[in-house]
CSV table of C-alpha atoms and ligand atoms in Angstrom, one decimal:
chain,number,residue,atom,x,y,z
A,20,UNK,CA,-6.4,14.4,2.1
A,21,UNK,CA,-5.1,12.8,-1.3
A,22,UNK,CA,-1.9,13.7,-3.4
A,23,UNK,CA,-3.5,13.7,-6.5
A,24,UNK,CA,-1.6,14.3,-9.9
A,25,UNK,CA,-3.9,15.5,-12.8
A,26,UNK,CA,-2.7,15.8,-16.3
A,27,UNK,CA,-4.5,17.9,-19.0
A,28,UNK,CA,-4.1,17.2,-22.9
A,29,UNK,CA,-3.8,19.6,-25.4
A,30,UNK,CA,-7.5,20.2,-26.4
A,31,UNK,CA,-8.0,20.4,-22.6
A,32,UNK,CA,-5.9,23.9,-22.5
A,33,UNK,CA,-6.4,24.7,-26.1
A,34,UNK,CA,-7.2,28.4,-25.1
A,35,UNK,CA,-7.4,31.0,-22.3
A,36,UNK,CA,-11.5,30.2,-21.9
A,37,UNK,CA,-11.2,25.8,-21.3
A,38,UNK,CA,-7.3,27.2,-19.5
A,39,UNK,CA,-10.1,29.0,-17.1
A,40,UNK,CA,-11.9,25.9,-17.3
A,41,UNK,CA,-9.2,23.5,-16.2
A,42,UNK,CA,-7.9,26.1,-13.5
A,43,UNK,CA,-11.5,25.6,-12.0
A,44,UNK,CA,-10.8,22.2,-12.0
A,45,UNK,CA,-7.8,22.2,-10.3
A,46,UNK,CA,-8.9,24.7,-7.7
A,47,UNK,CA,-11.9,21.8,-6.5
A,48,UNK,CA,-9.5,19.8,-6.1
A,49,UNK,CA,-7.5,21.5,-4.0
A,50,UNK,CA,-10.6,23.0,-1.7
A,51,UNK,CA,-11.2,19.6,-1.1
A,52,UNK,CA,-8.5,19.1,0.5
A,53,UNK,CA,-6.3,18.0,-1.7
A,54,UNK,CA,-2.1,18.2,-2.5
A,55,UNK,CA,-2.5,19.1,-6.1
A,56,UNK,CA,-0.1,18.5,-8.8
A,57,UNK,CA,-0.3,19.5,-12.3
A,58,UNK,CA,1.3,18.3,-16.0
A,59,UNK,CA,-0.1,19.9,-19.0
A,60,UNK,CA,0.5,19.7,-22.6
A,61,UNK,CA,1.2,22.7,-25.1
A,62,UNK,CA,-2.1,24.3,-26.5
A,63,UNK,CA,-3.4,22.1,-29.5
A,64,UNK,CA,-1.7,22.2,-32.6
A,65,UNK,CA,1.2,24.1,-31.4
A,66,UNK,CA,3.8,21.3,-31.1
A,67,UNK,CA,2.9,20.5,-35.1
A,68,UNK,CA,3.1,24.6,-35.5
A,69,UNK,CA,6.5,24.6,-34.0
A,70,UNK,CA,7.8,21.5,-35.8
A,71,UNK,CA,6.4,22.8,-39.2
A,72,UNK,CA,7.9,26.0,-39.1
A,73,UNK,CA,11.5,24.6,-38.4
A,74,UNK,CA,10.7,22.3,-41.3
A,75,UNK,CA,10.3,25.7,-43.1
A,76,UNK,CA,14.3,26.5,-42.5
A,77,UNK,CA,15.5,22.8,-43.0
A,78,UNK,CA,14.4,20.0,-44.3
A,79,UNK,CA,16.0,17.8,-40.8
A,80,UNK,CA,16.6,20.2,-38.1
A,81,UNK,CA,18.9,19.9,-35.7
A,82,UNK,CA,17.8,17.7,-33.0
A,83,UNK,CA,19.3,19.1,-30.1
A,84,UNK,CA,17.0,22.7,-31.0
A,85,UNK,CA,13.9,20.8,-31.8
A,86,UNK,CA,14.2,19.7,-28.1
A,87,UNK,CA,14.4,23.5,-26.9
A,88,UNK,CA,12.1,24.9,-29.6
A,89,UNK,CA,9.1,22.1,-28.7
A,90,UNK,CA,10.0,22.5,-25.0
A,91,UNK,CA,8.5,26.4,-25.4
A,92,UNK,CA,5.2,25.1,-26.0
A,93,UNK,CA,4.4,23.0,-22.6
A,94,UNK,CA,6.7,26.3,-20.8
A,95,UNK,CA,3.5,28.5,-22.4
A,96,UNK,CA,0.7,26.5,-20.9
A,97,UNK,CA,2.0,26.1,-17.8
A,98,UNK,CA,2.5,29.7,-16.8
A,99,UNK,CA,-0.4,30.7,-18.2
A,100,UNK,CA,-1.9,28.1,-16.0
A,101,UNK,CA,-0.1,29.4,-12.9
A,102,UNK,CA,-0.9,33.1,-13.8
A,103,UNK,CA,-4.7,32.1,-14.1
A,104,UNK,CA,-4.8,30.6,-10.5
A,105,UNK,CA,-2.6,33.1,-8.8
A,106,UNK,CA,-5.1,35.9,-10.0
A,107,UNK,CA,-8.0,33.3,-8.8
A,108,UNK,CA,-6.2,33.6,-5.0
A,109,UNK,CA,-4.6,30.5,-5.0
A,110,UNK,CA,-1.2,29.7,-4.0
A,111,UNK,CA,0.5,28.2,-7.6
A,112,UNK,CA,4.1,27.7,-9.1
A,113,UNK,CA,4.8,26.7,-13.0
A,114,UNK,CA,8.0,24.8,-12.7
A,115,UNK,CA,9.2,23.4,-15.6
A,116,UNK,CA,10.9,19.9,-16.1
A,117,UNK,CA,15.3,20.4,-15.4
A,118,UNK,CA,13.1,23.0,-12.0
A,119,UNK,CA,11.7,19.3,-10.9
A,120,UNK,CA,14.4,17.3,-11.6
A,121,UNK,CA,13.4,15.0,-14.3
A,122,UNK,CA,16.2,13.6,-15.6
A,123,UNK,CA,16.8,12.0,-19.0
A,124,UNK,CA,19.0,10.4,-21.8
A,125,UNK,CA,20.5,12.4,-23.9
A,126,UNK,CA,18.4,11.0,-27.3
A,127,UNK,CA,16.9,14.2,-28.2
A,128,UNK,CA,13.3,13.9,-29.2
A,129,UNK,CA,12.6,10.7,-27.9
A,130,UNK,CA,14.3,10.9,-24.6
A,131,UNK,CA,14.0,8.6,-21.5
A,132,UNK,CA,13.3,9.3,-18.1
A,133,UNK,CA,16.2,7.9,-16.1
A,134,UNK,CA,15.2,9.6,-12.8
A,135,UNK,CA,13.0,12.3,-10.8
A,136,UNK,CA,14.6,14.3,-7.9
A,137,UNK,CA,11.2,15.8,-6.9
A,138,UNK,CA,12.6,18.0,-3.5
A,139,UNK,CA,11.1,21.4,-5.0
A,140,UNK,CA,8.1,19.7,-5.8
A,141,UNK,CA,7.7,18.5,-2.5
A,142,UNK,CA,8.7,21.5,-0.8
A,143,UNK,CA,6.2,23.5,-2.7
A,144,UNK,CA,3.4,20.4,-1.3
A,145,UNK,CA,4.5,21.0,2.0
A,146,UNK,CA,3.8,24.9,1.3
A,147,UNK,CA,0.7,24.2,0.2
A,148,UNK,CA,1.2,25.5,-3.1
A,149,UNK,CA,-0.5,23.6,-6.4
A,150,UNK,CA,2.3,22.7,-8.6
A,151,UNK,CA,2.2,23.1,-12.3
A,152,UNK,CA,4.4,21.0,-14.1
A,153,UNK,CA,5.4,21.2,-18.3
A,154,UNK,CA,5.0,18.1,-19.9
A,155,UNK,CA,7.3,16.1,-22.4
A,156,UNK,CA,10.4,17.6,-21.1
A,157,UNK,CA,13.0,16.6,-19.3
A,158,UNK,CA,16.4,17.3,-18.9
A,159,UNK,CA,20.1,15.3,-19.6
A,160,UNK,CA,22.8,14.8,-17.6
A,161,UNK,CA,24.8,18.4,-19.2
A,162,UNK,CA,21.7,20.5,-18.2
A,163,UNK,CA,20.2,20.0,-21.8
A,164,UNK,CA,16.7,20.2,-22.5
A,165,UNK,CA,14.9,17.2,-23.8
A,166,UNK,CA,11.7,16.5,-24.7
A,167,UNK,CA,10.0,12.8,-24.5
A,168,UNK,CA,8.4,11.8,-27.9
A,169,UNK,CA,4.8,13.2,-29.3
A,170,UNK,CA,2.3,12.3,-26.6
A,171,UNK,CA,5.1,12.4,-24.0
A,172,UNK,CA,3.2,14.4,-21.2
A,173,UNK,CA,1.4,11.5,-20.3
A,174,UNK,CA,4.7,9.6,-19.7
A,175,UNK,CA,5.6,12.8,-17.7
A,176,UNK,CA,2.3,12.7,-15.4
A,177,UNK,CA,3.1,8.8,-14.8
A,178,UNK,CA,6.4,9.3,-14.1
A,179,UNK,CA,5.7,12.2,-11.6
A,180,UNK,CA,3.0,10.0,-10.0
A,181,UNK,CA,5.5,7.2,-9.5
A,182,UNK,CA,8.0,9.7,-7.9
A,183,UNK,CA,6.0,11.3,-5.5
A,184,UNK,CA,3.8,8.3,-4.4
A,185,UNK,CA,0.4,10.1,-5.6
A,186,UNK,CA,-2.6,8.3,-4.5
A,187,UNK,CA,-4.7,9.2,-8.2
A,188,UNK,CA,-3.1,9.8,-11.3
A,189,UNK,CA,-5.8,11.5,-13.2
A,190,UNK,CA,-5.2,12.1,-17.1
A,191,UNK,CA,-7.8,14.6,-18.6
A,192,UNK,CA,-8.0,14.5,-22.3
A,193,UNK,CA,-11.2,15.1,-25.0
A,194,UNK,CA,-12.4,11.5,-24.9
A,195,UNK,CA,-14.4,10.0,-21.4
A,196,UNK,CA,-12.2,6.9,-21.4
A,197,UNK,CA,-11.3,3.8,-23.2
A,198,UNK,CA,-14.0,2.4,-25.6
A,199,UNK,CA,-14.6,-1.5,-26.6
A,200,UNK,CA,-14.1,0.4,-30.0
A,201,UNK,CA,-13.6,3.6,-31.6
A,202,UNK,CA,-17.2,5.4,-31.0
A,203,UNK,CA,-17.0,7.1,-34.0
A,204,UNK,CA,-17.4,3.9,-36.3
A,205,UNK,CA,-19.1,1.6,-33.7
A,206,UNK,CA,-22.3,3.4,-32.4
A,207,UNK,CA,-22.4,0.1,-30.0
A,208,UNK,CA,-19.5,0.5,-29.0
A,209,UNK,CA,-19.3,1.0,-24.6
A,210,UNK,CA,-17.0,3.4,-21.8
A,211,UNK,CA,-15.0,0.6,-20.5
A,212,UNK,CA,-14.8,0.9,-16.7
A,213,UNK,CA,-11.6,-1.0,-16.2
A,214,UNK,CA,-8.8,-2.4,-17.9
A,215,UNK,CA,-5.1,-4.0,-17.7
A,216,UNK,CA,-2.0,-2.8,-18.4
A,217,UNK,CA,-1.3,-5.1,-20.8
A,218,UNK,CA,-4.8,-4.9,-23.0
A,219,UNK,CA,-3.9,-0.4,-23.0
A,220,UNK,CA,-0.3,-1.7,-23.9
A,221,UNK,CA,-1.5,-3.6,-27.1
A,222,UNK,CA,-4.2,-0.9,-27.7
A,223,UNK,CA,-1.5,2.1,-27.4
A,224,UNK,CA,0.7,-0.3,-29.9
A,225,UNK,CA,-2.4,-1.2,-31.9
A,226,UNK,CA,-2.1,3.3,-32.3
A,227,UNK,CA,-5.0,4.2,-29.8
A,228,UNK,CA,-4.3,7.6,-29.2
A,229,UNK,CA,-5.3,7.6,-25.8
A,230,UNK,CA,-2.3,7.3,-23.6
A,231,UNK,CA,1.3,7.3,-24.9
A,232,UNK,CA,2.7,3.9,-24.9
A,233,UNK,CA,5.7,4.6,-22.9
A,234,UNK,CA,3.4,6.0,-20.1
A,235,UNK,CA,1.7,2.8,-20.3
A,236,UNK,CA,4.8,0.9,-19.3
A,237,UNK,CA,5.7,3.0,-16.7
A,238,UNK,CA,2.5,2.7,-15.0
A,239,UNK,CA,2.7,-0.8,-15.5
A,240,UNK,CA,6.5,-1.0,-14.1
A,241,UNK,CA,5.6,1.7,-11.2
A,242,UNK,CA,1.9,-0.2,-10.5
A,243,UNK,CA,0.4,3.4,-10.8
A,244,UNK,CA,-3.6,3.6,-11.2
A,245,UNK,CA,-4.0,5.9,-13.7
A,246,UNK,CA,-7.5,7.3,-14.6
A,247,UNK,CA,-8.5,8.4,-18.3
A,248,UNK,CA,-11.6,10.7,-17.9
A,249,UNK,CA,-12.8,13.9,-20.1
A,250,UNK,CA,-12.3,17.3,-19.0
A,251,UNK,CA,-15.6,18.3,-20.5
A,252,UNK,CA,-17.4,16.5,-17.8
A,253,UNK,CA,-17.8,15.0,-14.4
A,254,UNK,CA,-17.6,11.3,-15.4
A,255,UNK,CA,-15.7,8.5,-14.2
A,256,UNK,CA,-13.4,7.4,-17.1
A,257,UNK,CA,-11.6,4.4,-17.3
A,258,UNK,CA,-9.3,3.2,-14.7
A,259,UNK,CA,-6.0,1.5,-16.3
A,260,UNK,CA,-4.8,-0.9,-13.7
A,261,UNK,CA,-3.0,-4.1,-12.7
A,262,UNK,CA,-4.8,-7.7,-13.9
A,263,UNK,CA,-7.5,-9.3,-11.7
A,264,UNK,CA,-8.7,-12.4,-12.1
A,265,UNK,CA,-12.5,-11.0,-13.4
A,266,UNK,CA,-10.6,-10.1,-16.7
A,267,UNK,CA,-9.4,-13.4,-17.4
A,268,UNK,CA,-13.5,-14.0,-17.9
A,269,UNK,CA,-13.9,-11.8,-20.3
A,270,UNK,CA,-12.2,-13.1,-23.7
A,271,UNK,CA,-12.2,-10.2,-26.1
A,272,UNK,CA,-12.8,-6.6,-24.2
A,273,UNK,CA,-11.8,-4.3,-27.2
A,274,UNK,CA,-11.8,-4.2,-31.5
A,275,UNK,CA,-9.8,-1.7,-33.2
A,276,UNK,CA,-8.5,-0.9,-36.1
A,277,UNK,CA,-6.0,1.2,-37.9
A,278,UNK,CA,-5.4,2.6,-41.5
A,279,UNK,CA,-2.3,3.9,-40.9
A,280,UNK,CA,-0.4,1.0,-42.8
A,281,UNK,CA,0.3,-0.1,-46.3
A,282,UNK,CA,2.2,-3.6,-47.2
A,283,UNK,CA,4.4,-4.5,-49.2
A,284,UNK,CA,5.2,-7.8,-51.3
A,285,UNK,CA,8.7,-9.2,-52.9
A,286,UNK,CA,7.4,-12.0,-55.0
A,287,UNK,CA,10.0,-14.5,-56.7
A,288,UNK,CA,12.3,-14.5,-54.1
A,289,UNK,CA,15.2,-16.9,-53.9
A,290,UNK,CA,15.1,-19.3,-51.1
A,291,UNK,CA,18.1,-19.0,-49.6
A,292,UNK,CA,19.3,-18.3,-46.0
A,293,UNK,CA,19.7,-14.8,-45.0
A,294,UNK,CA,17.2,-13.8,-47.5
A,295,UNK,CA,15.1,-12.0,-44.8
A,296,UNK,CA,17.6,-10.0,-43.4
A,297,UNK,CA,18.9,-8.8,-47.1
A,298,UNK,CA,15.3,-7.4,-47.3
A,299,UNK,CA,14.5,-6.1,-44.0
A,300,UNK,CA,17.8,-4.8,-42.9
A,301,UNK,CA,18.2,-1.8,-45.4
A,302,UNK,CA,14.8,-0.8,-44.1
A,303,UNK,CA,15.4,-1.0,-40.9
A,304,UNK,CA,18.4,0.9,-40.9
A,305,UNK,CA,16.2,3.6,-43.0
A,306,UNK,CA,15.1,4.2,-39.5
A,307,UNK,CA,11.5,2.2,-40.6
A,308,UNK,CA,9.7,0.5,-38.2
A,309,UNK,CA,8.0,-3.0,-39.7
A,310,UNK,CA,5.1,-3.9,-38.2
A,311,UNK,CA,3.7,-7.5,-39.7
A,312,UNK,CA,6.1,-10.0,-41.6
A,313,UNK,CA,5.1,-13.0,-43.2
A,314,UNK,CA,7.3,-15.5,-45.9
A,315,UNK,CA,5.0,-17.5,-47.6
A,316,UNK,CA,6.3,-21.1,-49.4
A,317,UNK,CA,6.1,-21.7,-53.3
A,318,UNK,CA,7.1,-24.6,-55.2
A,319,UNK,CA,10.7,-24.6,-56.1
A,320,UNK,CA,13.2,-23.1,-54.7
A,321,UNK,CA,11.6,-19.6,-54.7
A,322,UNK,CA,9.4,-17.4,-52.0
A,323,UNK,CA,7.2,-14.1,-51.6
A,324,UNK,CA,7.6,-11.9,-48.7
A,325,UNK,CA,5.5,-9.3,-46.9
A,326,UNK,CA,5.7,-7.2,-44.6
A,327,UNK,CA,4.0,-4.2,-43.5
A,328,UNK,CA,4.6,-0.3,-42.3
A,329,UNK,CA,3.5,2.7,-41.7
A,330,UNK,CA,1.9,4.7,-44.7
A,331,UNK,CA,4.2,7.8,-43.6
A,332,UNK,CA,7.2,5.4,-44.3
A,333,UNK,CA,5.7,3.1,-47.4
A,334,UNK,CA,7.2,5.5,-50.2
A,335,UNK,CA,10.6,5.2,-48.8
A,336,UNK,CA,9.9,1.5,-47.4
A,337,UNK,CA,8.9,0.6,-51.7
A,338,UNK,CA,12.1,2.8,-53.1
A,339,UNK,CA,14.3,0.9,-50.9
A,340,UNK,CA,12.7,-2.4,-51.8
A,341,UNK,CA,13.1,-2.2,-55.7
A,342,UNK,CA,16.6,-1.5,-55.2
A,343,UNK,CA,16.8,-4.5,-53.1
A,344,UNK,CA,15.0,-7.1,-55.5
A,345,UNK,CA,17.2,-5.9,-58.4
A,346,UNK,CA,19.8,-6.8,-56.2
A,347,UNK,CA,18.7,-10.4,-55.6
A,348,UNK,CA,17.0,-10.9,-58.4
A,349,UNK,CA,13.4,-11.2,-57.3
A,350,UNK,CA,10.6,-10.7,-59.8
A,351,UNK,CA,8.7,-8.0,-59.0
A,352,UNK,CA,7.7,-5.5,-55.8
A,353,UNK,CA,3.9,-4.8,-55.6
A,354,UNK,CA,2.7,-2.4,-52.5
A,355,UNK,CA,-0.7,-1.7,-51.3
A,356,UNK,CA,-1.9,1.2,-49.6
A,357,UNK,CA,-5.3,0.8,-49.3
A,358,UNK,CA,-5.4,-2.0,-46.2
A,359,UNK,CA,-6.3,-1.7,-42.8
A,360,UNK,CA,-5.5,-3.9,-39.4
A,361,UNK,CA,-8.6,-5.1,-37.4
A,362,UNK,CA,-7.2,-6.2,-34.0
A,363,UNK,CA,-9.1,-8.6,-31.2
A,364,UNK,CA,-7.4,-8.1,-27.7
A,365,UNK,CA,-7.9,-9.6,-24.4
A,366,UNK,CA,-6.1,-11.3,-21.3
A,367,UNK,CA,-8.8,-13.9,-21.6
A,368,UNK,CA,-7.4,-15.6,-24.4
A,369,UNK,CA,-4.4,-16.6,-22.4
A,370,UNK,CA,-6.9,-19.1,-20.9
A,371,UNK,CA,-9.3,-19.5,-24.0
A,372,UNK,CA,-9.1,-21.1,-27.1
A,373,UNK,CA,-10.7,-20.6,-30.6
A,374,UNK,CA,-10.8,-16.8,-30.5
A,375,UNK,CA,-8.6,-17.1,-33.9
A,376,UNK,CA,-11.2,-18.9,-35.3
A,377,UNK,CA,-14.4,-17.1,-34.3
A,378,UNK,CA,-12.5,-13.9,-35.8
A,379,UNK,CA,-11.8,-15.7,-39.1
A,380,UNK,CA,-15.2,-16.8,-39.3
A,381,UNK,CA,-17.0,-13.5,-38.5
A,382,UNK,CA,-15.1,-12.0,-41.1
A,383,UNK,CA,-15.9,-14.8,-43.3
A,384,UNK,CA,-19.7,-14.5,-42.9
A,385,UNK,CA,-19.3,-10.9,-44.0
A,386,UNK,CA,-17.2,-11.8,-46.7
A,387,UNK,CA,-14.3,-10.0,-45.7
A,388,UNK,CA,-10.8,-11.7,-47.3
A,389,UNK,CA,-8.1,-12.1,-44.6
A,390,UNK,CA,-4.9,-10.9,-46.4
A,391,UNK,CA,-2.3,-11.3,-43.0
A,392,UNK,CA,-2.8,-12.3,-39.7
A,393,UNK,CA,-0.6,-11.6,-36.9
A,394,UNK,CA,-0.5,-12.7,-33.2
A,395,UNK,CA,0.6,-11.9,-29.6
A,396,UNK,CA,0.0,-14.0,-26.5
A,397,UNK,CA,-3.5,-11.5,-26.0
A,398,UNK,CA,-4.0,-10.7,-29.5
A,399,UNK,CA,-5.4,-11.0,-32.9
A,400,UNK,CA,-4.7,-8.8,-36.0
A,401,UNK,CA,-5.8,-9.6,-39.3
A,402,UNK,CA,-5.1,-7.2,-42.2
A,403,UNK,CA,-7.9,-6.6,-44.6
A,404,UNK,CA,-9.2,-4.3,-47.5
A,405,UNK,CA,-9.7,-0.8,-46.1
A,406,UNK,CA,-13.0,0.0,-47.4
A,407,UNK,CA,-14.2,-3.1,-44.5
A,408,UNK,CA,-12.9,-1.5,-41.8
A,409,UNK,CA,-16.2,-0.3,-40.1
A,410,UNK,CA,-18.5,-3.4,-41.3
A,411,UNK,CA,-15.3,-5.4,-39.5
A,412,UNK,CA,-14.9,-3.5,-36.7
A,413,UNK,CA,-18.5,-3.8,-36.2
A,414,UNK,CA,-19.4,-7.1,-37.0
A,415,UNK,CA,-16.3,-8.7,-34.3
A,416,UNK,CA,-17.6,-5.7,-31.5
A,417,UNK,CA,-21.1,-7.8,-31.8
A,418,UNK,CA,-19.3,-11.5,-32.4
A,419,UNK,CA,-17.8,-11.5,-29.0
A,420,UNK,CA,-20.7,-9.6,-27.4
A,421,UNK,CA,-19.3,-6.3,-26.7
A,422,UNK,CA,-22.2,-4.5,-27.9
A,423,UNK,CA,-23.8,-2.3,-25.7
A,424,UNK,CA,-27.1,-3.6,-24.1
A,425,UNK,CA,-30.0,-1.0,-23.9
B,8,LIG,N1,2.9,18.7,-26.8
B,8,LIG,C1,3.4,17.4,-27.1
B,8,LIG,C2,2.8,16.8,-28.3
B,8,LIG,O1,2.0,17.4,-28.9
B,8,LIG,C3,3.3,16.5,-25.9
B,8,LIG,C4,1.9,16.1,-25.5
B,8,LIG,O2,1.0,16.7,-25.8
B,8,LIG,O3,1.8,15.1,-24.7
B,8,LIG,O4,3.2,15.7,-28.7
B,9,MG,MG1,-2.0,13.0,-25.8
């Protein structure tokens, strides 16, 4: 007998047919033998439904009811869930997350989990009842409900897992794993069987929609197993785990790319010190995130700089900057929308060398100009044209022989 906790995303319980489905799923489980415990998300689309019609009333809704009105959509599944397997003859309780004890910060909409009581959980277990837990909420120290960030129900199955000591941590969602690249660009592109913490860290950074990034950490900090598998099939996915030494062998074990940025350039800068902080801080304190900075050196006592952010942010990210260069007198702002960031990552390169320069040169060979290049202890990102993006992606996937051999 295994405790086994199994998560179901959003596609997975995107209506009452693949909700019959999943129930099914659950209810093997559980004739096998197995303690059973549940986190879904809310039905597909209905956490952007309930966001876009508060947007309707206000431009910036109040925080504090975003957390109560998103909360509605994982309270949905879950009984749904729990009526579907009571009326199937199983034993099942919805409980939803201040009912298990999951305690948060107070930061609505991006709250943290600070701890998990568990008892009714467990008491439920030791009744031999399957547990249904909501997903991506939590609850504060008043009695508040908060909610965990978009994707936050993988956080939530993590954290449960961690709490309750499951042996499996099981994460169904509408992809069979973790790919060497995205599938849908990279026909060679291979199911990876394994991989560390750290690589699904930089790939959930990189914007792999897999696995929230915050889910990733706690795995990492908790040393949970957690498995990514479909819940269209009976596959093994992709098990996300601690480092052994076989990774270190293997140099580069994913590509990926993203076309979610756009970059922007002051050009004429004065040299001066503080310069960088007179340009970044406004935008930071805009609340937007920069990714990639570079300063590059001219003659004279001038500079360019460049950074990089999200295209959701780059209108606001470009206003703010012309306001800043007339204020230091820079020449001129130019931004760019139309880029994309190729990335390289592997634990292997802690222990090889000339990964940078194989990348450069693969590119080279296909003619690809490098416009930024950023890097972290176990990977490489270089900024290129977007209309590249799949002849890149594809031509690094075959480079460090990722293709798949059939
Ligand atoms: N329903 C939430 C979202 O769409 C949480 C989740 O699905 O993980 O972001
Ligand atoms: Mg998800």
């Amino acid at each position: 007998m295994a405790l086994i906790v199994q998560k179901y995303g959003g596609t997975s319980v995107g209506d009452l047919d693949r909700i019959r489905n999943v129930a099914g799923r659950i209810a093997k489980t559980y004739d096998q033998g197995n303690q059973v415990v549940v986190i879904l998300s809310a039905m597909s689309g209905v956490t952007d439904t309930l966001i876009k019609t508060a947007e309707k009333i206000t431009e910036f809704p109040d925080k504090r009811e975003m957390d109560v009105l998103m909360a509605t959509g994982e309270q949905t599944t879950v009984a749904l869930m729990a009526i579907t397997l009571k009326s199937m003859g199983y034993e099942a309780q919805s409980l939803l997350g201040y009912q298990v004890g999951i305690l948060t910060d107070s930061q609505s909409c991006s709250a943290r989990i600070l701890d998990i009581g568990a008892d009714r959980l467990k008491a439920l277990l030791a009744d031999n009842s399957i547990v249904i837990v909501a997903g991506f909420q939590g609850c504060d120290a008043k009695g508040d409900i908060t909610t965990l960030g978009r994707g936050g129900s993988d956080t939530s199955a993590v954290a449960v897992a961690a709490a309750i000591n499951a042996d499996a941590c099981e994460i169904y969602t509408d992809v069979d794993g973790v790919y060497t690249a995205d599938p849908n660009i990279c026909k060679r592109a291979k199911k990876l069987d394994r991989i560390c913490y750290d690589e699904m860290l930089e790939m959930a950074s990189l914007g792999a929609k897999v696995l929230q990034i915050r889910s990733v950490e706690f795995a990492m900090k908790y040393n949970v197993p957690v498995h990514v598998r479909s819940s269209f099939n009976e596959e093994e996915g992709t098990m996300v785990v601690n480092e052994d030494a076989n990774m270190e062998k293997v140099v580069v074990s994913s590509v990926t790319h993203n076309k979610n940025e756009a970059r922007i350039t002051l050009l004429k800068v004065p040299d001066e010190p503080g310069i960088a902080s007179r340009i970044l801080s406004p935008i930071s304190d805009a609340g937007i995130i920069v990714d990639i900075i570079i300063q590059n050196t001219r003659s004279g006592n001038m500079t360019d700089l460049t950074f990089t952010v999200s295209k959701t942010d780059y209108k606001a990210a470009m206003k703010i900057s012309e306001q800043t260069a007339k204020e230091i007198r820079a020449e001129q702002v130019v931004g760019d929308e139309n880029i994309a960031k190729i990335s390289v990552i592997g634990v292997g390169m802690r222990s090889h060398s000339g990964v940078a320069a194989k990348m450069f040169a693969t590119l080279a060979k296909e003619n690809i100009n490098i416009l930024l290049i950023s890097t972290s202890e176990i990977r490489i990102s270089c900024i290129i044209e977007e209309k590249y993006t799949e002849l890149a992606v594809r031509a690094l996937h075959t480079a460090f022989e990722l293709d798949k051999t059939e």
